[in-house]
Amino acid sequence: MTEIATRPDVSGGQPDEAGVRSYDVVIVGAGLTGLHQLLLVREQGLSVRVVEAGSGVGGTWYWNRYPGARLDSESYSYQYAFDKELLQEWRWEEVFAAQPELERYYNLVADRHDLRKDIDLDTRIASMAFDAETDTWTLTSTEGTVYRAKIVIAATGVLSAPNFPKIPGLENYKGEWHHTARWPHHDVDFTGKRVAVIGTGSTGVQVIPEVAKTAGHLTVFQRTANWAMPLRNRPITDEEMEEIRAGYPEMFKLLRGSFSGFLHSWDPVKSTEVAPDVRDARYEEAWNAPGFVKWIGLYNDLAYDADANKIYCDFIAAKIGERVNDPATANKLIPNDHYYGTKRVPCETNYYETYNQDNVELVLLEENPILEFTEKGVRTAEGDLEFDMIVLATGFDAFTGALSRIDITGLDGLTLKEKWKDGPLTYLGVQVAGFPNFFIIGGPHGKGGHGNGPRCAEPVVEWMSDVVGDIFTKDIARIDADPKAEAEWSQSVVDAAQGTLLASAKSIFFGDNIEGKPHVYVAYLGSLPEFVEKLYAAREHDYRGFLVH
């Protein structure tokens, strides 16, 4: 990588007379992507600052510290590949690491590479505006700190904007309440308490069994049942860790060339091409195996053939029935509104068995909706319920939420919120026409929404570093997405999802898990290598699809 001398017209963060702190690059977010991007930009000799809303680094693994929070990608597939020494030093405790271990890991990376000196914590960006005369962005935090940068990189993540239920009166509730995505740093004690958990998505299926262990009584409010699968987590032995370390070079090469950056890959054989007994034996084997082998490790027609998927749904439904003692409760926990895999597949540990406990009750919001929060709990259609604690496991405004909550203004007064009101528009998932020198990593139309986060982000972060280098070494004033290329790319992303099983369900992949948002596909269905090839080909062909000035 070519080293670039720090630009003499940039003060490197010293406030000017107006109190503005100027940098070559500002990165929004100090999660796994933002930390890696900071390291690569800084290595080029540029002045760079990361602004992070949290009080610590780690992004997802800083904020989501609720009981039960853990990976559903194998731990050793989820780490950085660039630090060879750390790969040999770090020892993963479990096949699927829990939040505390992941937070320790990202803090260690920040310390090893002295990244904290370039990070402003407890700093939430409220607004950003592009100045067409100077080709720079001005960013203002909620506390009034002002930054100026030639380039802004949003590393805000897919799952970082909490979704609060559209139920009135939360401010009236006098008891203790927490959102899983904003869990406190102190221990939360459920012992003997009357607890309500609202939500049974990926977060809910993790937190519910933990709450049920000590709560006096737990009431679970379910909007939609999900096809949750057993995680099968366990500790990693010393011998296994030695083998894992020895296999890192081959593993990372494999993951980079895989469909979604996971250790599991679709079987090109169709389930309809094998005998039913062979198929069922394969399903049984997968059921007893760890992680996502129970989804992307199976026959590929499960992703697009409704009849094939229904057979697998029936298999899983029978498993749920075996785990839940009460048939009526089991039936409530079996989805009847979507195919398997059309929503994010939650991975769980003893989730279904939790409903066999005498202190656990399941309430379907469809049958008994919550009308409002009250001082002592909630008012439902059937009457008032009192709780000592309420846990909101209501998920995220995914993909677009983190950026839509910032007032971002581009050329000619155009706001990102207005441009995206009918669904996101991007070019290659990294730029939005009319917002020059503003780049997105891990937002809408990127591969990370359907993949292993670090593996999907890594090649994009490297590409972004090359783009930053080009801007400064080639004296480029601005790079913007060509509106025509943006329209073609965005349409191709949407078209790829139309007619698929995914399109048949409300989910984060279509944004309509959030009340009022349009049903528009927001992720990316192609393979990781295909996505990366498109990015690199565009740069290598004189930034094809971009407007360079």
Coordinates of C-alpha atoms in Angstrom, one line a residue:
M1 CA 0.0 0.0 0.0
T2 CA 1.3 3.4 -1.0
E3 CA 1.9 5.7 2.0
I4 CA 0.4 9.1 1.7
A5 CA 1.9 12.1 3.5
T6 CA -0.6 13.8 5.8
R7 CA -2.1 16.7 3.8
P8 CA -0.7 20.1 4.9
D9 CA -4.0 21.8 4.8
V10 CA -5.6 19.5 7.3
S11 CA -5.0 20.3 11.0
G12 CA -5.2 16.7 12.2
G13 CA -8.0 17.4 14.6
Q14 CA -6.9 20.7 16.2
P15 CA -10.0 22.9 16.3
D16 CA -9.8 26.0 14.2
E17 CA -11.1 29.5 15.3
A18 CA -14.7 28.3 14.8
G19 CA -14.0 25.1 16.8
V20 CA -14.2 22.8 13.8
R21 CA -11.9 19.7 13.9
S22 CA -10.7 18.8 10.5
Y23 CA -9.5 15.4 9.2
D24 CA -8.9 13.7 5.9
V25 CA -11.3 10.9 6.8
V26 CA -14.0 10.6 9.5
I27 CA -15.4 7.1 10.2
V28 CA -18.7 6.7 11.9
G29 CA -18.7 3.6 14.1
A30 CA -16.1 1.7 16.1
G31 CA -17.4 -1.7 15.6
L32 CA -15.5 -4.6 13.9
T33 CA -15.7 -2.8 10.5
G34 CA -14.8 0.7 11.8
L35 CA -11.8 -0.5 13.7
H36 CA -10.4 -2.3 10.7
Q37 CA -11.1 0.7 8.4
L38 CA -9.3 3.0 10.9
L39 CA -6.2 0.9 10.9
L40 CA -6.0 0.7 7.1
V41 CA -6.6 4.4 6.6
R42 CA -4.2 5.4 9.3
E43 CA -1.5 3.2 7.7
Q44 CA -1.6 5.5 4.7
G45 CA -0.5 8.5 6.7
L46 CA -3.8 10.2 6.6
S47 CA -5.5 12.1 9.4
V48 CA -8.5 10.1 10.5
R49 CA -11.0 10.1 13.3
V50 CA -13.6 7.5 14.4
V51 CA -16.7 8.8 16.1
E52 CA -18.6 6.3 18.2
A53 CA -21.8 6.7 20.1
G54 CA -20.9 4.1 22.7
S55 CA -18.6 4.3 25.6
G56 CA -16.5 1.5 24.3
V57 CA -15.4 -0.2 21.1
G58 CA -16.9 -3.4 19.5
G59 CA -20.2 -2.1 18.0
T60 CA -22.7 -5.0 18.2
W61 CA -20.6 -6.7 20.9
Y62 CA -20.5 -3.5 23.0
W63 CA -24.2 -2.7 22.9
N64 CA -25.8 -6.2 22.9
R65 CA -24.7 -7.5 26.3
Y66 CA -28.0 -9.0 27.4
P67 CA -27.9 -12.5 29.0
G68 CA -27.5 -15.2 26.4
A69 CA -26.0 -12.9 23.7
R70 CA -23.6 -14.9 21.6
L71 CA -22.5 -15.7 18.0
D72 CA -24.2 -18.1 15.7
S73 CA -21.2 -18.1 13.4
E74 CA -18.3 -20.2 14.6
S75 CA -16.0 -18.0 16.8
Y76 CA -12.8 -18.7 14.9
S77 CA -14.5 -17.8 11.6
Y78 CA -15.6 -14.4 13.0
Q79 CA -12.3 -12.8 13.9
Y80 CA -9.9 -10.6 12.0
A81 CA -7.6 -12.4 9.5
F82 CA -5.0 -9.6 9.2
D83 CA -3.3 -9.9 12.6
K84 CA -1.3 -13.2 12.2
E85 CA 0.3 -13.0 15.6
L86 CA -3.1 -12.5 17.4
L87 CA -4.5 -15.5 15.5
Q88 CA -1.9 -17.6 17.1
E89 CA -2.2 -16.0 20.6
W90 CA -6.0 -15.7 21.0
R91 CA -7.8 -18.8 22.4
W92 CA -11.5 -19.0 21.8
E93 CA -13.4 -20.5 24.8
E94 CA -16.4 -21.8 22.9
V95 CA -17.5 -22.8 19.4
F96 CA -19.9 -19.9 19.5
A97 CA -18.5 -17.1 21.7
A98 CA -20.6 -15.2 24.1
Q99 CA -20.7 -11.4 24.2
P100 CA -18.2 -10.9 27.0
E101 CA -15.5 -12.8 25.1
L102 CA -16.2 -10.9 21.9
E103 CA -16.0 -7.6 23.7
R104 CA -12.7 -8.6 25.2
Y105 CA -11.4 -9.5 21.8
Y106 CA -12.3 -6.2 20.1
N107 CA -10.8 -4.3 23.0
L108 CA -7.6 -6.2 22.7
V109 CA -7.4 -5.4 19.0
A110 CA -7.9 -1.7 19.8
D111 CA -5.1 -1.8 22.4
R112 CA -2.7 -3.9 20.3
H113 CA -2.9 -1.5 17.4
D114 CA -3.2 1.7 19.5
L115 CA -6.5 2.6 17.9
R116 CA -8.1 4.4 20.8
K117 CA -6.0 7.6 20.3
D118 CA -8.0 8.1 17.1
I119 CA -11.5 7.4 18.5
D120 CA -14.0 9.7 20.1
L121 CA -16.3 7.7 22.3
D122 CA -19.7 8.8 23.6
T123 CA -20.1 10.9 20.4
R124 CA -23.2 10.4 18.4
I125 CA -23.5 12.2 15.0
A126 CA -26.7 14.1 14.7
S127 CA -26.2 15.7 11.3
M128 CA -23.9 15.7 8.2
A129 CA -23.9 18.2 5.4
F130 CA -21.9 18.3 2.1
D131 CA -20.3 21.5 1.0
A132 CA -20.1 21.6 -2.8
E133 CA -17.7 24.5 -2.8
T134 CA -15.0 22.8 -0.7
D135 CA -16.0 19.2 -1.4
T136 CA -16.0 18.4 2.3
W137 CA -18.5 17.1 4.8
T138 CA -19.3 18.8 8.1
L139 CA -20.5 16.5 10.8
T140 CA -22.1 17.7 14.1
S141 CA -22.6 15.6 17.2
T142 CA -25.5 15.7 19.5
E143 CA -23.2 17.5 22.0
G144 CA -22.2 20.2 19.4
T145 CA -18.8 18.9 18.4
V146 CA -18.1 19.8 14.8
Y147 CA -15.9 17.7 12.4
R148 CA -14.9 18.4 8.8
A149 CA -13.6 15.8 6.5
K150 CA -13.0 15.2 2.8
I151 CA -14.3 11.6 3.1
V152 CA -16.9 10.1 5.5
I153 CA -17.2 6.4 5.8
A154 CA -20.3 5.1 7.6
A155 CA -19.4 1.8 9.5
T156 CA -22.7 2.0 11.3
G157 CA -23.6 -1.7 10.9
V158 CA -26.7 -3.6 9.8
L159 CA -28.1 -4.2 13.3
S160 CA -27.4 -1.1 15.3
A161 CA -30.6 1.0 15.4
P162 CA -32.9 -0.4 18.1
N163 CA -36.6 -0.8 17.3
F164 CA -39.0 0.1 20.0
P165 CA -42.5 -1.3 19.8
K166 CA -45.2 1.1 18.7
I167 CA -47.1 0.7 22.0
P168 CA -47.9 3.9 23.8
G169 CA -47.1 4.8 27.4
L170 CA -43.7 3.3 28.0
E171 CA -42.8 6.5 29.8
N172 CA -45.6 5.8 32.3
Y173 CA -44.2 2.4 33.4
K174 CA -42.6 2.8 36.9
G175 CA -40.9 -0.6 37.0
E176 CA -37.5 -1.6 35.6
W177 CA -37.3 -1.9 31.8
H178 CA -34.5 -2.6 29.3
H179 CA -34.1 -3.0 25.5
T180 CA -31.8 -5.9 24.7
A181 CA -29.8 -3.6 22.3
R182 CA -29.2 -1.1 25.1
W183 CA -28.6 -3.4 28.0
P184 CA -27.0 -1.8 31.1
H185 CA -23.4 -2.6 32.1
H186 CA -24.4 -3.7 35.6
D187 CA -26.0 -7.1 36.3
V188 CA -29.7 -7.3 36.0
D189 CA -31.3 -9.5 38.6
F190 CA -34.5 -11.4 37.6
T191 CA -34.6 -13.5 40.7
G192 CA -38.2 -14.0 42.0
K193 CA -39.5 -11.1 39.8
R194 CA -42.5 -10.9 37.5
V195 CA -40.9 -10.4 34.1
A196 CA -42.3 -9.7 30.7
V197 CA -40.3 -10.3 27.5
I198 CA -41.7 -8.8 24.4
G199 CA -40.4 -10.4 21.2
T200 CA -39.3 -13.9 20.1
G201 CA -36.9 -13.2 17.3
S202 CA -33.2 -13.9 17.3
T203 CA -32.6 -11.8 20.4
G204 CA -35.7 -13.2 22.2
V205 CA -34.8 -16.8 21.8
Q206 CA -31.4 -16.1 23.4
V207 CA -32.6 -14.0 26.4
I208 CA -35.8 -15.8 27.3
P209 CA -34.2 -19.1 28.6
E210 CA -31.8 -17.0 30.7
V211 CA -34.6 -14.9 32.3
A212 CA -36.6 -18.0 33.0
K213 CA -33.9 -19.6 35.0
T214 CA -34.5 -17.3 38.0
A215 CA -37.6 -15.2 37.4
G216 CA -40.6 -15.8 39.7
H217 CA -42.8 -15.7 36.6
L218 CA -42.0 -15.0 33.0
T219 CA -44.6 -13.9 30.5
V220 CA -43.4 -14.0 26.9
F221 CA -45.4 -11.9 24.4
Q222 CA -45.0 -13.3 20.9
R223 CA -45.9 -11.4 17.7
T224 CA -44.6 -14.0 15.3
A225 CA -43.3 -17.5 15.9
N226 CA -39.9 -18.2 14.3
W227 CA -38.1 -21.3 13.1
A228 CA -35.4 -21.4 15.8
M229 CA -32.7 -24.1 15.6
P230 CA -30.5 -25.6 18.3
L231 CA -27.1 -23.9 18.4
R232 CA -25.3 -27.0 19.9
N233 CA -22.6 -24.8 21.6
R234 CA -19.8 -26.4 23.6
P235 CA -16.3 -25.5 24.9
I236 CA -13.3 -25.8 22.5
T237 CA -10.5 -28.1 23.8
D238 CA -6.8 -27.2 23.7
E239 CA -6.2 -29.8 21.1
E240 CA -9.0 -28.5 18.9
M241 CA -7.7 -24.9 19.3
E242 CA -4.2 -26.1 18.1
E243 CA -5.8 -27.7 15.0
I244 CA -7.9 -24.5 14.3
R245 CA -4.8 -22.3 14.5
A246 CA -2.9 -24.6 12.1
G247 CA -5.8 -24.4 9.6
Y248 CA -6.3 -20.7 9.6
P249 CA -4.7 -19.9 6.2
E250 CA -6.8 -22.5 4.4
M251 CA -9.9 -21.6 6.4
F252 CA -9.7 -17.9 5.6
K253 CA -9.1 -18.6 1.9
L254 CA -12.1 -20.9 1.9
L255 CA -14.4 -18.4 3.6
R256 CA -13.3 -15.6 1.3
G257 CA -14.4 -17.7 -1.7
S258 CA -17.6 -19.0 -0.1
F259 CA -21.2 -17.8 -0.8
S260 CA -21.7 -15.9 2.5
G261 CA -18.4 -16.2 4.5
F262 CA -19.7 -19.1 6.6
L263 CA -18.0 -22.5 7.2
H264 CA -21.1 -24.1 5.7
S265 CA -22.1 -24.1 2.0
W266 CA -25.2 -25.0 0.1
D267 CA -25.3 -28.5 -1.3
P268 CA -25.9 -28.2 -5.1
V269 CA -27.9 -31.4 -4.9
K270 CA -31.7 -30.9 -4.7
S271 CA -33.6 -32.5 -1.9
T272 CA -36.1 -33.8 -4.5
E273 CA -33.3 -35.7 -6.2
V274 CA -32.6 -38.0 -3.3
A275 CA -34.7 -40.7 -1.7
P276 CA -36.9 -39.5 1.2
D277 CA -35.1 -41.8 3.7
V278 CA -31.7 -40.3 2.6
R279 CA -33.1 -36.8 2.8
D280 CA -34.6 -37.3 6.3
A281 CA -31.4 -38.9 7.5
R282 CA -29.5 -35.8 6.3
Y283 CA -31.9 -33.6 8.1
E284 CA -31.5 -35.6 11.3
E285 CA -27.7 -35.4 11.1
A286 CA -27.9 -31.6 10.5
W287 CA -30.3 -31.2 13.4
N288 CA -27.8 -32.7 15.8
A289 CA -24.9 -30.7 14.3
P290 CA -23.8 -27.2 15.4
G291 CA -24.8 -23.8 13.9
F292 CA -25.9 -23.0 10.4
V293 CA -25.3 -26.4 9.0
K294 CA -29.1 -26.8 9.6
W295 CA -29.7 -24.1 6.9
I296 CA -27.0 -23.2 4.4
G297 CA -25.3 -26.6 4.9
L298 CA -28.3 -28.4 3.3
Y299 CA -29.8 -28.9 -0.1
N300 CA -30.0 -25.6 -2.0
D301 CA -33.6 -26.0 -3.2
L302 CA -34.7 -25.3 0.4
A303 CA -34.0 -21.7 -0.5
Y304 CA -36.3 -21.4 -3.5
D305 CA -38.6 -24.5 -3.8
A306 CA -41.7 -24.0 -1.6
D307 CA -42.6 -27.7 -1.6
A308 CA -39.1 -28.7 -0.6
N309 CA -39.0 -26.1 2.1
K310 CA -42.4 -27.2 3.4
I311 CA -41.1 -30.8 3.9
Y312 CA -38.2 -29.3 6.0
C313 CA -40.6 -27.1 7.9
D314 CA -42.7 -30.2 8.8
F315 CA -39.5 -31.9 10.0
I316 CA -38.6 -29.0 12.3
A317 CA -42.2 -28.7 13.5
A318 CA -42.1 -32.3 14.6
K319 CA -38.9 -31.5 16.5
I320 CA -40.5 -28.6 18.3
G321 CA -43.4 -30.8 19.2
E322 CA -41.0 -33.3 20.8
R323 CA -39.4 -30.6 22.9
V324 CA -42.5 -28.8 24.2
N325 CA -44.7 -30.9 26.5
D326 CA -48.0 -29.1 25.9
P327 CA -49.3 -29.6 22.4
A328 CA -51.2 -26.3 22.4
T329 CA -48.1 -24.4 23.4
A330 CA -46.0 -26.2 20.8
N331 CA -48.5 -25.3 18.1
K332 CA -48.2 -21.6 19.1
L333 CA -44.4 -21.8 18.7
I334 CA -44.6 -23.4 15.2
P335 CA -44.6 -20.7 12.5
N336 CA -47.6 -20.6 10.2
D337 CA -46.9 -17.5 8.2
H338 CA -43.4 -18.0 6.6
Y339 CA -41.1 -20.6 5.2
Y340 CA -38.0 -21.7 6.9
G341 CA -35.1 -19.3 6.2
T342 CA -37.2 -16.5 4.9
K343 CA -36.5 -14.6 8.1
R344 CA -33.2 -14.6 9.9
V345 CA -32.8 -18.0 11.4
P346 CA -32.4 -17.8 15.2
C347 CA -30.1 -20.2 17.0
E348 CA -31.1 -21.2 20.5
T349 CA -30.1 -23.2 23.5
N350 CA -33.0 -24.8 25.4
Y351 CA -35.4 -22.2 24.1
Y352 CA -38.4 -24.6 23.5
E353 CA -37.8 -26.5 26.7
T354 CA -38.2 -23.2 28.6
Y355 CA -41.9 -23.3 27.9
N356 CA -42.1 -26.6 29.9
Q357 CA -41.3 -24.6 33.1
D358 CA -44.2 -23.8 35.4
N359 CA -43.0 -20.2 35.8
V360 CA -43.2 -19.5 32.0
E361 CA -46.3 -18.4 30.1
L362 CA -46.7 -17.7 26.4
V363 CA -49.1 -14.9 25.2
L364 CA -49.8 -14.5 21.5
L365 CA -50.2 -10.8 20.6
E366 CA -52.4 -11.7 17.8
E367 CA -54.9 -13.1 20.3
N368 CA -54.3 -10.7 23.2
P369 CA -52.5 -7.5 21.9
I370 CA -50.8 -5.0 24.2
L371 CA -52.8 -1.8 24.1
E372 CA -50.5 0.3 26.2
F373 CA -47.9 0.3 29.0
T374 CA -49.2 1.3 32.4
E375 CA -47.6 2.4 35.7
K376 CA -47.4 -1.3 36.8
G377 CA -47.1 -3.2 33.6
V378 CA -49.2 -3.5 30.4
R379 CA -52.8 -3.2 29.5
T380 CA -53.9 -6.0 27.1
A381 CA -57.1 -6.6 25.3
E382 CA -58.0 -9.0 28.1
G383 CA -57.0 -6.8 31.0
D384 CA -54.1 -5.4 33.0
L385 CA -51.0 -7.4 33.8
E386 CA -48.5 -6.3 36.4
F387 CA -44.7 -6.8 36.0
D388 CA -41.6 -5.9 38.1
M389 CA -39.5 -5.8 34.9
I390 CA -40.1 -5.5 31.1
V391 CA -37.6 -6.6 28.6
L392 CA -38.0 -5.3 25.0
A393 CA -36.5 -7.9 22.6
T394 CA -38.0 -6.1 19.7
G395 CA -35.0 -6.1 17.4
F396 CA -33.7 -3.5 15.0
D397 CA -34.5 -1.1 12.3
A398 CA -32.0 -3.0 10.2
F399 CA -29.8 -1.9 7.2
T400 CA -31.1 1.6 6.8
G401 CA -32.1 2.6 10.4
A402 CA -28.7 3.7 11.6
L403 CA -28.2 6.1 8.7
S404 CA -31.8 7.3 8.5
R405 CA -31.6 8.5 12.1
I406 CA -28.8 10.9 11.1
D407 CA -29.8 14.1 9.3
I408 CA -27.6 13.6 6.2
T409 CA -27.8 16.3 3.5
G410 CA -26.1 15.9 0.2
L411 CA -26.1 18.0 -3.0
D412 CA -28.8 20.6 -3.6
G413 CA -30.3 20.1 -0.2
L414 CA -31.3 16.4 -0.8
T415 CA -31.5 14.4 2.4
L416 CA -30.8 10.7 2.6
K417 CA -34.0 10.2 4.5
E418 CA -36.1 11.7 1.7
K419 CA -34.2 9.8 -1.0
W420 CA -34.7 6.5 0.8
K421 CA -38.4 7.0 1.8
D422 CA -39.5 4.4 -0.7
G423 CA -36.6 2.1 0.0
P424 CA -32.8 2.4 -0.3
L425 CA -31.0 3.3 -3.5
T426 CA -27.3 2.6 -3.7
Y427 CA -24.6 1.8 -6.2
L428 CA -22.8 -1.4 -5.2
G429 CA -24.0 -0.9 -1.7
V430 CA -21.2 1.6 -1.0
Q431 CA -22.4 5.0 -2.4
V432 CA -25.6 7.0 -2.9
A433 CA -25.9 9.3 -5.8
G434 CA -26.0 12.9 -4.7
F435 CA -23.8 12.3 -1.6
P436 CA -20.2 12.6 -2.9
N437 CA -17.3 11.3 -0.9
F438 CA -19.7 9.5 1.4
F439 CA -19.2 5.8 1.6
I440 CA -21.2 3.0 3.3
I441 CA -19.9 -0.3 4.6
G442 CA -22.4 -2.8 6.0
G443 CA -25.5 -0.9 5.0
P444 CA -28.3 -1.7 2.5
H445 CA -27.4 -3.8 -0.6
G446 CA -24.2 -5.0 1.0
K447 CA -23.3 -8.7 1.5
G448 CA -23.1 -8.6 5.3
G449 CA -26.8 -8.8 5.8
H450 CA -26.8 -12.4 4.5
G451 CA -23.4 -13.4 5.7
N452 CA -20.7 -13.7 8.3
G453 CA -20.0 -10.1 9.3
P454 CA -16.1 -9.9 9.4
R455 CA -15.7 -12.1 6.4
C456 CA -18.1 -10.0 4.3
A457 CA -16.7 -6.7 5.6
E458 CA -13.0 -7.5 5.2
P459 CA -12.7 -7.3 1.4
V460 CA -14.9 -4.2 1.3
V461 CA -12.8 -2.4 3.9
E462 CA -9.7 -3.2 1.9
W463 CA -11.4 -1.9 -1.3
M464 CA -12.4 1.3 0.6
S465 CA -8.8 1.8 1.7
D466 CA -7.7 1.7 -1.9
V467 CA -10.4 4.2 -2.9
V468 CA -9.3 6.6 -0.1
G469 CA -5.7 6.2 -1.4
D470 CA -6.8 7.1 -4.9
I471 CA -8.7 10.2 -3.8
F472 CA -5.6 11.6 -2.2
T473 CA -2.8 10.4 -4.5
K474 CA -4.7 11.3 -7.7
D475 CA -6.0 14.6 -6.3
I476 CA -9.6 13.6 -6.8
A477 CA -12.1 16.3 -5.6
R478 CA -15.0 14.0 -5.3
I479 CA -16.4 10.6 -6.1
D480 CA -20.1 10.2 -6.5
A481 CA -22.4 7.4 -7.7
D482 CA -23.7 7.8 -11.2
P483 CA -27.5 8.1 -10.9
K484 CA -28.0 5.7 -13.8
A485 CA -25.7 3.1 -12.4
E486 CA -27.4 3.5 -9.0
A487 CA -30.8 2.9 -10.5
E488 CA -29.6 -0.1 -12.5
W489 CA -27.8 -1.7 -9.5
S490 CA -30.7 -1.0 -7.0
Q491 CA -33.2 -2.5 -9.4
S492 CA -31.0 -5.6 -10.0
V493 CA -30.9 -6.1 -6.2
V494 CA -34.6 -5.9 -5.9
D495 CA -35.3 -8.0 -8.9
A496 CA -33.0 -10.8 -7.6
A497 CA -35.3 -11.1 -4.6
Q498 CA -38.6 -11.0 -6.3
G499 CA -40.3 -14.3 -6.7
T500 CA -38.1 -15.9 -4.1
L501 CA -39.3 -17.5 -0.9
L502 CA -37.7 -14.6 0.9
A503 CA -40.2 -12.2 -0.7
S504 CA -43.1 -14.0 0.9
A505 CA -42.3 -13.0 4.5
K506 CA -42.1 -9.8 6.5
S507 CA -38.5 -9.5 7.7
I508 CA -35.5 -7.3 8.2
F509 CA -34.5 -8.3 4.7
F510 CA -37.5 -6.3 3.4
G511 CA -37.6 -3.7 6.1
D512 CA -41.3 -4.3 6.8
N513 CA -40.7 -5.7 10.2
I514 CA -40.8 -2.0 11.1
E515 CA -44.3 -0.6 11.1
G516 CA -44.7 2.0 8.2
K517 CA -41.6 0.9 6.2
P518 CA -42.2 -0.2 2.6
H519 CA -41.7 -3.9 1.6
V520 CA -38.5 -3.4 -0.4
Y521 CA -35.6 -5.8 -0.4
V522 CA -32.6 -4.2 1.3
A523 CA -29.9 -6.8 1.4
Y524 CA -28.0 -8.6 -1.3
L525 CA -28.7 -12.1 -2.6
G526 CA -25.6 -12.8 -4.6
S527 CA -22.4 -14.6 -3.4
L528 CA -19.6 -12.9 -1.5
P529 CA -17.0 -13.4 -4.4
E530 CA -19.5 -12.0 -6.9
F531 CA -20.1 -8.9 -4.8
V532 CA -16.4 -8.3 -4.2
E533 CA -15.6 -8.8 -7.9
K534 CA -18.1 -6.2 -8.9
L535 CA -16.5 -3.7 -6.5
Y536 CA -13.0 -4.3 -7.7
A537 CA -13.9 -4.4 -11.3
A538 CA -15.5 -1.0 -11.0
R539 CA -12.4 0.6 -9.6
E540 CA -10.1 -1.2 -12.0
H541 CA -12.2 0.1 -14.9
D542 CA -11.7 3.8 -14.1
Y543 CA -14.5 3.8 -11.5
R544 CA -17.1 2.5 -13.8
G545 CA -20.5 3.6 -12.5
F546 CA -19.1 6.4 -10.4
L547 CA -18.7 10.1 -11.3
V548 CA -15.1 11.2 -10.6
H549 CA -14.1 14.9 -10.5

